[in-house]
Structures are given as C-alpha cells and as structure tokens.
Amino acid sequence: MTQHPSQGPVEHGALPHYPPVEGVHPPLDSPGYGSTALRHPREPLQLLPQRLTEVTGPVLGEGRLGQLDHDLTRQHDGEPQGQRIIVAGRVLDVGGRPVPHTLVEIWQANAAGRYRHAADSWPAPLDPSFSGVGRAMTDAEGRYRFVTVRPGAYPWGNHTNAWRPAHIHFSLFGRAFTQRLVTQMYFPDDPLFSQDPIFNAVTDPAARARMVAAYDHRLTEEKWAIGFRFDLVLRGPSASVFEGEDDHDD
Amino acid sequence: MTTDAAGLPGLTPSQTVGPFLHLALRWEDGPFVVPEGTPGSFWLHGTVTDGAGAPCPDALVETWQADPDGRFDHPDDPRGAVASSVPGFRGFGRCDTDADGRYRILLVRPGAVPGEDGAMQAPHLDLSVFARGLLDRVVTRVYLPDEADANAADPVLQSVDPDRRGTLVARADDEGLRFDVRLQGDGETVFFVL
C-alpha cells in the first residue's frame, strides 16, 4: 500500500451517527426573550450531513485544569459570602452511556446576583472572594463535582420587573462536534420560573424539568454544604453503526 | 434524573450563553488552533452582526477542523487517531467577539476530508456561534476561496442555494481569511442543522 492514509475511502457506515432529538431545544425565534428578535436566522436551516468533521471533536486534556478550578469557594484568600453548595452529577448521552473525560465549564453570579463582569451594572455588591468560574473534567463514569455558593437572582431589562431565576451556566463538549451543549442549571421550586422567558423558551415541560437540579441528601455534607444533583444529557450515537440502512442522515 | 419508558435519559435543552460568557469561555490560548509562528498559519477573522447590521459584542465563535493532511486525532476517525504532522495542532479554536463584534482565530489550512462513499469534501471548517439572544448555537461551514474546483464538487456546498453559497466561502485579505457571520437579514449566513 503506497496510498496516503488520508486518501483512503471512509466507509460511511463506519462513522457513528448522532440522531437529532426533536422538540427539546428552544426555538431560536422566541419572542418572549427580546434579544432573539434581531439574532435568530430568518432563513430555514439547511441539513448538514454528519461526516468526519461533525462526528469528531476536540479532545481536551486535564492540562486545561488548575487544582482548584472545581472549587469556587477556594479560589481566593477568603471564603465567598453565601450558602455553600455542592453541585455534582453525571454527563451521559441519550443512550444512557456516560461521557467520560470531557471538559465541563461553569460560570455564575455571586450570592447577591452579581457577575464579576464589566458589563454587569446591577448594583449588588461584588464579592472579592468569588470569581464565579469553574472547570472540571468528568471521570471514567462521566461524573463531575463542583463546590460553589448558591447564586442570587438578578433583574434584567427584558420586560417590566424581569428577574432571572438563580442559575449556573454550563458548557460541555462531549466527544463530537454534534454533542456540544451550552445550558443553564436552575434550582428546584424557584418562584421566578413563571416569568422567565429564557427558561420557558423550552416549550416541553418535561424538557424544562431536566434543567432543574434536585436536592440530594447523599451529596449534602453534614455541617458543611447542601448538595444538588444535576445530570446533563448530550446527543448520543445510534445504538449500532450498522443499524438503519434507511436511516440516511442526508 | 427523569427517564423515558425505555429507561433512557432525555436530552438536556440548550440555553443562551448570556452576556457574561467571557468569564468562563474566554481562554488565553483560545484563538490558537496552532501555536503562534507555525509555518503556514494565518488568521481567520471577521465580524458577527445582527439583523440590524449592528456588531454583536457578546458572541463566541468556535471552529473545528481537520489538519492539513485531512486527519483528525480522534478515536472515531476510521483511519485511526494520529497526532497531526503540525506540532501543537489542536483542531479547535475559540474566540469571543470584541466591542466591535470581531473575532480572530489562528489556524492552518485544513486538508480535504473524505465524505460519503469515498468522495472527498472540499477543505472546510465547522464553525459555531454562541451569543446572548441565541438560545442554541448556530452552526455554519467555512470554505476556502482558492479551492474553486473542490468547492464546486463539495456535496454540502452544492446543496446550498447558489445565491447564498457565497456566505460560506471566506475572502482572502491582508491578515489571512475574512469570514463574517450575519445572523439575520441581508446576506444572512447559511446556517445548518446537524
């Protein structure tokens, strides 16, 4: 064989396929959330068949992590204000398989509802002991764990007397470009859900519920921190790459 | 976690990155698909604008691409995961937009990548845009302007309305390649669903 490896044919059937899941993600045009008005495409989206570029993705190692990146309460000399919490769970795919060794990035407001960001003009106090940024890699079983403080709710200009429910932003890679996900984790029974157009842009109530963490007594540590469980579920490869000859993705 | 009748978990919905994405998603080495000084490297750069033509200063652009040999150092590349011939090649680029909506990412030309049934795809990058006001990322592809023959044979590019195909082809300029993203309206970029 003198053929250069990159010139060899790739059997389409040998690639994993990540079937789309309908009816879960919020529509890009969601009028209740004013900022979507000028930012959603008006032309219909075109189908991109899943080829090599789409079924691969960055493999990012532990090298991206600092030792205290997972513990937002220990990144400064002092301890941040607020209720100390543990947020932990698993990253899975829709087939129930764990997604191991993948980067999880989070960011959040402090206990008063203020982000450490020049563009956040809400006059709640900044906390010199809190940056609100965390990173972790999932382990071999897809587990991750953060220690942080419960973020506060904050007002925004979307509509009259608008308040964002307390939330933590999550960003995940998975192992394929198709699996990339950015979402927000909410807290159970938040009275602000009813008026939040970002949360409610997800129209399926069951799907919305999957963005809400659950109080977890086993994660809770005595005389130290309250535990919330939050599992994240990414798109997954079809059960068998040999399945569904008629299931063409183009 | 909630599961369906078959005991399988449901997909987690997407949400916007919001206006404060820079806190976590700005990486010092984000824009470097290859290390600075890599032979043949150039800047892919452009502006993200909204439906009023205004720049989006709170967007994040991410790119993913094959190396110059068309390879991915990834277990699902059926030709086998191999380290790139370009030292320090990461394949992945990330840059948040500045106050004028601009991003820039240092990369090398991707090679042609096999498609279906052994046919080759033109060299391309997959590009995602996240932003305040985008409840899910939008995905597009970037093609190279000096690959006319390969572009003319590329099944994805050819599937796009000829009037809009040009939105997927970068333009050469002094810095490298320019690729603007228009989220809405005149000259709207072609976006894909995966």
Coordinates of C-alpha atoms in Angstrom, one line a residue:
Chain A
M1 CA 0.0 0.0 0.0
T2 CA 1.6 3.3 -1.1
Q3 CA -1.7 5.2 -0.8
H4 CA -1.5 8.1 1.7
P5 CA -3.7 7.2 4.6
S6 CA -5.8 10.4 4.3
Q7 CA -6.7 9.5 0.7
G8 CA -8.3 6.2 1.6
P9 CA -12.1 6.0 1.4
V10 CA -14.0 6.2 4.6
E11 CA -16.9 3.7 4.7
H12 CA -19.9 5.9 5.7
G13 CA -21.3 3.1 7.7
A14 CA -18.2 3.1 9.9
L15 CA -18.9 6.5 11.3
P16 CA -21.1 7.0 14.3
H17 CA -24.3 8.9 13.7
Y18 CA -25.8 11.3 16.3
P19 CA -29.5 11.4 15.5
P20 CA -31.1 14.8 16.2
V21 CA -33.7 14.9 19.0
E22 CA -36.7 17.0 18.1
G23 CA -38.7 19.3 20.3
V24 CA -36.2 19.8 23.1
H25 CA -34.1 22.8 22.3
P26 CA -35.8 26.2 22.4
P27 CA -36.7 27.9 19.1
L28 CA -34.1 30.5 18.1
D29 CA -37.0 32.8 17.4
S30 CA -38.5 33.1 20.9
P31 CA -40.4 36.5 21.0
G32 CA -40.6 36.5 24.8
Y33 CA -36.9 36.8 25.0
G34 CA -36.3 40.2 23.3
S35 CA -32.7 39.7 22.3
T36 CA -33.7 36.8 20.0
A37 CA -35.5 39.3 17.7
L38 CA -32.5 40.5 15.7
R39 CA -30.3 37.5 16.3
H40 CA -32.2 34.5 15.0
P41 CA -31.7 33.4 11.4
R42 CA -34.8 34.1 9.3
E43 CA -33.8 31.7 6.5
P44 CA -34.6 28.0 7.2
L45 CA -31.6 26.0 8.5
Q46 CA -30.1 23.6 6.0
L47 CA -29.3 20.0 6.8
L48 CA -25.6 19.2 7.4
P49 CA -25.0 15.5 6.9
Q50 CA -22.8 14.1 9.7
R51 CA -19.4 13.3 8.2
L52 CA -16.0 13.1 9.8
T53 CA -15.8 16.8 10.9
E54 CA -19.2 16.5 12.6
V55 CA -18.6 13.2 14.4
T56 CA -15.2 14.2 15.8
G57 CA -14.4 17.0 18.2
P58 CA -11.7 18.4 20.4
V59 CA -10.1 16.0 22.9
L60 CA -9.1 18.4 25.7
G61 CA -7.0 17.0 28.5
E62 CA -6.5 17.7 32.2
G63 CA -3.9 20.2 31.2
R64 CA -6.6 22.8 31.0
L65 CA -7.4 22.5 34.7
G66 CA -6.0 24.2 37.7
Q67 CA -6.0 22.4 41.0
L68 CA -8.9 24.5 42.5
D69 CA -10.9 25.1 39.3
H70 CA -13.7 22.8 40.6
D71 CA -13.9 24.6 44.0
L72 CA -15.2 28.1 43.5
T73 CA -15.1 28.7 47.3
R74 CA -11.3 28.3 47.5
Q75 CA -10.0 30.4 44.6
H76 CA -9.2 33.4 46.8
D77 CA -7.7 34.1 50.2
G78 CA -11.1 34.5 51.9
E79 CA -14.3 32.5 51.6
P80 CA -17.1 33.9 49.5
Q81 CA -20.4 35.1 51.0
G82 CA -23.4 32.9 50.7
Q83 CA -24.8 29.4 51.0
R84 CA -22.1 26.9 50.3
I85 CA -23.4 24.2 47.9
I86 CA -22.1 21.1 46.1
V87 CA -23.3 20.6 42.5
A88 CA -22.5 17.2 41.2
G89 CA -23.8 14.7 38.7
R90 CA -23.0 12.8 35.6
V91 CA -22.7 13.6 31.9
L92 CA -24.5 11.0 29.8
D93 CA -25.7 10.6 26.3
V94 CA -29.3 9.9 25.3
G95 CA -28.4 6.2 25.2
G96 CA -27.6 6.4 28.9
R97 CA -23.9 5.9 28.3
P98 CA -21.5 8.0 30.4
V99 CA -19.5 10.7 28.6
P100 CA -16.0 10.3 30.3
H101 CA -13.1 12.7 30.3
T102 CA -14.9 15.7 28.9
L103 CA -14.5 19.3 30.0
V104 CA -17.3 20.9 32.0
E105 CA -17.1 24.7 32.3
I106 CA -19.4 26.7 34.6
W107 CA -20.0 30.4 35.4
Q108 CA -22.4 32.1 37.7
A109 CA -23.4 35.3 39.6
N110 CA -22.3 35.6 43.3
A111 CA -24.7 35.2 46.2
A112 CA -26.0 38.7 45.7
G113 CA -26.8 38.1 42.0
R114 CA -23.8 40.0 40.6
Y115 CA -21.4 38.7 38.0
R116 CA -17.7 39.7 38.1
H117 CA -18.0 41.2 34.6
A118 CA -17.6 44.8 33.4
A119 CA -20.9 44.7 31.6
D120 CA -22.9 43.7 34.7
S121 CA -24.2 47.1 36.0
W122 CA -26.7 45.7 38.6
P123 CA -25.7 47.5 41.8
A124 CA -25.5 44.4 44.0
P125 CA -22.1 44.0 45.8
L126 CA -19.2 42.2 44.2
D127 CA -17.6 39.6 46.4
P128 CA -13.8 39.9 46.4
S129 CA -13.6 36.2 47.3
F130 CA -15.7 35.0 44.4
S131 CA -14.9 34.8 40.7
G132 CA -17.8 32.6 39.8
V133 CA -15.9 30.5 37.2
G134 CA -15.3 26.7 37.5
R135 CA -13.9 23.9 35.3
A136 CA -13.8 20.1 35.8
M137 CA -13.3 17.0 33.7
T138 CA -15.7 14.1 34.0
D139 CA -14.2 10.9 35.3
A140 CA -14.3 7.5 33.6
E141 CA -18.0 7.2 34.6
G142 CA -18.9 10.6 33.4
R143 CA -19.1 12.1 37.0
Y144 CA -18.2 15.7 37.8
R145 CA -18.4 17.7 41.0
F146 CA -18.2 21.4 41.9
V147 CA -18.2 23.3 45.2
T148 CA -19.6 26.8 45.0
V149 CA -22.1 29.2 46.6
R150 CA -25.8 29.4 45.6
P151 CA -26.1 32.3 43.1
G152 CA -28.6 35.0 43.6
A153 CA -31.4 36.1 41.3
Y154 CA -30.9 39.4 39.4
P155 CA -33.0 41.8 37.5
W156 CA -32.7 42.4 33.8
G157 CA -34.3 44.6 31.2
N158 CA -36.2 42.1 29.1
H159 CA -39.7 43.1 30.4
T160 CA -41.2 45.1 33.3
N161 CA -39.9 43.8 36.7
A162 CA -38.0 41.0 35.0
W163 CA -35.8 38.8 37.2
R164 CA -33.7 35.8 36.1
P165 CA -34.2 32.8 38.3
A166 CA -30.9 31.8 40.0
H167 CA -28.9 29.7 37.6
I168 CA -25.4 28.3 36.8
H169 CA -24.2 28.3 33.2
F170 CA -22.8 25.0 31.9
S171 CA -20.7 24.4 28.8
L172 CA -19.9 20.9 27.6
F173 CA -18.1 19.4 24.7
G174 CA -18.8 15.6 24.7
R175 CA -16.6 13.9 22.1
A176 CA -18.1 15.0 18.9
F177 CA -18.9 18.4 17.3
T178 CA -22.6 17.3 17.3
Q179 CA -22.6 16.9 21.0
R180 CA -21.6 20.4 22.0
L181 CA -24.0 21.9 24.5
V182 CA -24.4 25.2 26.5
T183 CA -27.2 25.3 29.0
Q184 CA -28.2 26.7 32.4
M185 CA -28.9 24.8 35.6
Y186 CA -31.7 26.1 37.8
F187 CA -32.7 25.4 41.4
P188 CA -35.8 23.5 42.4
D189 CA -39.1 25.3 43.0
D190 CA -37.9 28.7 42.0
P191 CA -40.8 31.2 42.2
L192 CA -39.2 33.2 39.4
F193 CA -39.6 30.4 36.7
S194 CA -43.1 31.6 35.7
Q195 CA -41.9 34.9 34.4
D196 CA -38.6 33.9 32.8
P197 CA -38.7 33.8 29.0
I198 CA -35.3 32.0 28.7
F199 CA -36.3 29.1 30.9
N200 CA -39.8 29.0 29.3
A201 CA -38.4 29.1 25.8
V202 CA -38.0 25.4 26.2
T203 CA -41.6 24.6 25.4
D204 CA -41.8 21.0 26.6
P205 CA -42.4 20.9 30.4
A206 CA -40.5 17.6 30.7
A207 CA -37.5 19.0 28.9
R208 CA -37.6 22.2 31.1
A209 CA -37.6 20.0 34.2
R210 CA -34.3 18.5 33.0
M211 CA -32.6 21.9 33.5
V212 CA -33.6 21.9 37.2
A213 CA -31.2 20.4 39.7
A214 CA -32.6 18.2 42.5
Y215 CA -31.7 18.5 46.2
D216 CA -29.7 15.4 47.1
H217 CA -29.3 14.4 50.7
R218 CA -26.5 11.9 49.8
L219 CA -24.5 14.7 48.3
T220 CA -25.2 17.0 51.2
E221 CA -22.3 17.1 53.7
E222 CA -23.0 17.4 57.4
K223 CA -22.4 20.8 58.9
W224 CA -20.8 22.0 55.7
A225 CA -22.7 22.2 52.4
I226 CA -26.1 21.4 50.7
G227 CA -25.9 19.1 47.7
F228 CA -27.7 19.4 44.4
R229 CA -27.6 16.7 41.8
F230 CA -27.6 17.8 38.1
D231 CA -27.1 15.3 35.3
L232 CA -26.5 16.5 31.8
V233 CA -27.5 14.5 28.8
L234 CA -26.0 15.1 25.4
R235 CA -26.9 13.7 22.0
G236 CA -25.6 10.2 21.5
P237 CA -24.5 7.9 18.7
S238 CA -27.2 5.5 17.4
A239 CA -27.1 2.1 19.2
S240 CA -25.3 0.4 16.3
V241 CA -23.5 1.9 13.3
F242 CA -24.8 -1.0 11.2
E243 CA -28.4 -0.2 12.1
G244 CA -30.8 1.8 10.0
E245 CA -29.6 1.5 6.4
D246 CA -32.7 3.5 5.5
D247 CA -31.9 6.0 8.2
H248 CA -29.8 8.3 6.0
D249 CA -28.7 11.5 7.6
D250 CA -28.7 13.4 4.3
Chain B
M1 CA -32.9 12.2 36.6
T2 CA -36.1 11.6 34.5
T3 CA -36.0 8.8 32.0
D4 CA -38.3 7.7 29.2
A5 CA -40.4 4.5 29.0
A6 CA -37.2 2.6 27.9
G7 CA -35.3 3.9 30.9
L8 CA -33.2 6.3 28.8
P9 CA -32.5 9.8 29.9
G10 CA -33.8 12.8 27.9
L11 CA -31.6 15.3 26.2
T12 CA -30.7 18.4 28.2
P13 CA -32.1 21.6 26.5
S14 CA -29.8 24.3 25.2
Q15 CA -29.9 27.8 26.8
T16 CA -28.2 31.0 25.8
V17 CA -24.6 31.7 26.9
G18 CA -25.9 35.1 28.1
P19 CA -24.0 38.4 28.1
F20 CA -21.3 37.2 30.6
L21 CA -19.9 34.3 28.6
H22 CA -16.4 35.8 28.7
L23 CA -16.0 35.0 32.3
A24 CA -15.5 31.3 31.6
L25 CA -15.3 30.8 27.9
R26 CA -12.5 33.2 27.1
W27 CA -9.3 31.2 27.1
E28 CA -6.0 32.9 26.7
D29 CA -5.0 30.2 24.2
G30 CA -8.5 30.0 22.7
P31 CA -7.7 31.6 19.3
F32 CA -4.7 29.3 18.7
V33 CA -5.7 26.3 16.7
V34 CA -1.9 26.1 16.1
P35 CA 0.9 27.8 18.1
E36 CA 1.9 31.3 17.1
G37 CA 4.7 31.2 14.5
T38 CA 3.5 27.9 13.0
P39 CA 4.6 27.8 9.3
G40 CA 1.6 28.4 7.0
S41 CA -0.6 29.7 9.8
F42 CA -2.9 32.7 9.2
W43 CA -5.8 34.5 10.9
L44 CA -9.4 33.6 10.2
H45 CA -11.2 36.7 11.3
G46 CA -14.5 38.6 10.8
T47 CA -17.4 40.3 12.4
V48 CA -20.6 38.9 13.9
T49 CA -23.5 41.2 13.1
D50 CA -27.3 41.0 13.9
G51 CA -30.4 41.7 11.8
A52 CA -29.9 45.5 12.0
G53 CA -26.3 45.2 10.9
A54 CA -25.0 46.0 14.4
P55 CA -22.0 44.2 15.7
C56 CA -22.5 41.6 18.4
P57 CA -20.0 42.2 21.2
D58 CA -21.3 39.3 23.3
A59 CA -20.8 36.3 20.9
L60 CA -18.4 33.4 20.9
V61 CA -17.0 31.8 17.8
E62 CA -15.7 28.3 17.9
T63 CA -14.0 26.4 15.0
W64 CA -13.3 22.7 14.4
Q65 CA -11.2 21.4 11.5
A66 CA -9.0 18.6 10.1
D67 CA -5.3 19.1 10.0
P68 CA -3.5 19.9 6.7
D69 CA -3.5 16.2 5.9
G70 CA -7.2 15.9 6.4
R71 CA -6.8 14.0 9.6
F72 CA -8.5 14.1 13.0
D73 CA -6.6 13.0 16.1
H74 CA -9.8 11.4 17.3
P75 CA -10.8 7.7 18.0
D76 CA -13.8 8.0 15.6
D77 CA -11.6 8.8 12.6
P78 CA -11.9 5.3 10.9
R79 CA -8.3 5.8 9.5
G80 CA -7.1 5.9 13.1
A81 CA -6.3 8.7 15.6
V82 CA -2.9 10.0 14.7
A83 CA -1.1 13.0 16.1
S84 CA -1.0 15.8 13.5
S85 CA 2.1 16.4 11.4
V86 CA 1.7 20.1 12.6
P87 CA 3.3 20.3 16.1
G88 CA 0.8 21.7 18.6
F89 CA -2.2 21.4 16.3
R90 CA -5.4 21.4 18.4
G91 CA -8.0 21.5 15.7
F92 CA -10.2 23.6 17.9
G93 CA -10.4 27.4 18.1
R94 CA -12.4 29.7 20.3
C95 CA -12.6 33.5 20.4
D96 CA -15.2 35.8 22.0
T97 CA -16.1 38.9 20.0
D98 CA -14.7 42.3 21.0
A99 CA -16.7 45.5 21.4
D100 CA -16.9 45.8 17.6
G101 CA -18.1 42.2 17.1
R102 CA -14.8 41.0 15.8
Y103 CA -13.2 37.6 16.4
R104 CA -9.9 36.1 15.1
I105 CA -8.5 32.6 15.2
L106 CA -5.0 31.5 14.1
L107 CA -5.1 28.3 12.1
V108 CA -3.6 26.3 9.2
R109 CA -5.4 25.2 6.1
P110 CA -7.5 22.1 6.7
G111 CA -6.9 19.3 4.2
A112 CA -9.7 17.7 2.2
V113 CA -11.7 15.3 4.2
P114 CA -13.4 12.1 3.0
G115 CA -17.1 12.2 2.7
E116 CA -19.6 9.6 1.7
D117 CA -18.6 6.6 -0.4
G118 CA -15.0 7.7 -0.7
A119 CA -15.9 11.0 -2.3
M120 CA -13.8 13.9 -1.0
Q121 CA -15.2 17.0 0.7
A122 CA -13.6 20.4 0.0
P123 CA -11.4 21.7 2.8
H124 CA -13.6 23.3 5.4
L125 CA -14.1 24.2 9.0
D126 CA -17.2 23.8 11.1
L127 CA -18.0 27.0 12.9
S128 CA -20.4 27.5 15.8
V129 CA -21.6 30.9 17.1
F130 CA -23.0 31.3 20.6
A131 CA -24.4 34.6 21.8
R132 CA -26.7 36.5 24.1
G133 CA -30.0 36.2 22.3
L134 CA -29.1 32.8 20.7
L135 CA -31.0 30.1 22.7
D136 CA -29.0 27.5 20.9
R137 CA -25.7 27.8 18.9
V138 CA -25.9 28.3 15.2
V139 CA -23.6 26.2 13.0
T140 CA -22.1 27.0 9.7
R141 CA -19.2 25.9 7.5
V142 CA -16.2 27.9 6.2
Y143 CA -14.8 27.1 2.8
L144 CA -11.6 28.4 1.3
P145 CA -11.7 30.9 -1.6
D146 CA -8.8 29.3 -3.6
E147 CA -10.4 25.9 -3.8
A148 CA -12.8 26.6 -6.6
D149 CA -12.7 23.1 -8.1
A150 CA -13.0 21.3 -4.8
N151 CA -15.8 23.7 -3.7
A152 CA -17.6 23.0 -7.0
A153 CA -17.6 19.3 -6.2
D154 CA -18.4 19.6 -2.5
P155 CA -21.8 18.0 -1.7
V156 CA -22.6 20.3 1.2
L157 CA -21.7 23.5 -0.5
Q158 CA -23.6 22.4 -3.7
S159 CA -26.7 21.6 -1.6
V160 CA -26.9 25.3 -0.8
D161 CA -28.9 27.8 -2.9
P162 CA -26.3 29.3 -5.3
D163 CA -27.4 32.8 -4.4
R164 CA -26.4 32.1 -0.8
R165 CA -23.4 29.8 -1.3
G166 CA -21.0 32.8 -1.1
T167 CA -21.8 33.3 2.6
L168 CA -19.9 30.1 3.3
V169 CA -16.7 31.0 1.4
A170 CA -14.1 33.1 3.2
R171 CA -12.4 36.0 1.4
A172 CA -8.6 36.4 1.3
D173 CA -7.2 39.7 2.7
D174 CA -4.0 41.0 4.2
E175 CA -4.4 39.2 7.5
G176 CA -5.5 35.9 6.1
L177 CA -9.1 35.0 5.5
R178 CA -12.1 37.0 6.4
F179 CA -15.3 35.3 7.3
D180 CA -18.2 37.5 8.5
V181 CA -21.2 36.0 10.2
R182 CA -24.6 37.7 9.6
L183 CA -27.1 36.2 12.0
Q184 CA -30.1 37.7 10.2
G185 CA -31.3 39.8 7.3
D186 CA -29.4 40.9 4.1
G187 CA -26.6 38.5 3.3
E188 CA -27.7 36.2 6.1
T189 CA -25.1 33.4 6.6
V190 CA -26.3 29.9 5.7
F191 CA -26.7 28.0 8.9
F192 CA -27.1 24.3 9.3
V193 CA -29.0 21.9 11.4
L194 CA -26.9 18.8 12.3

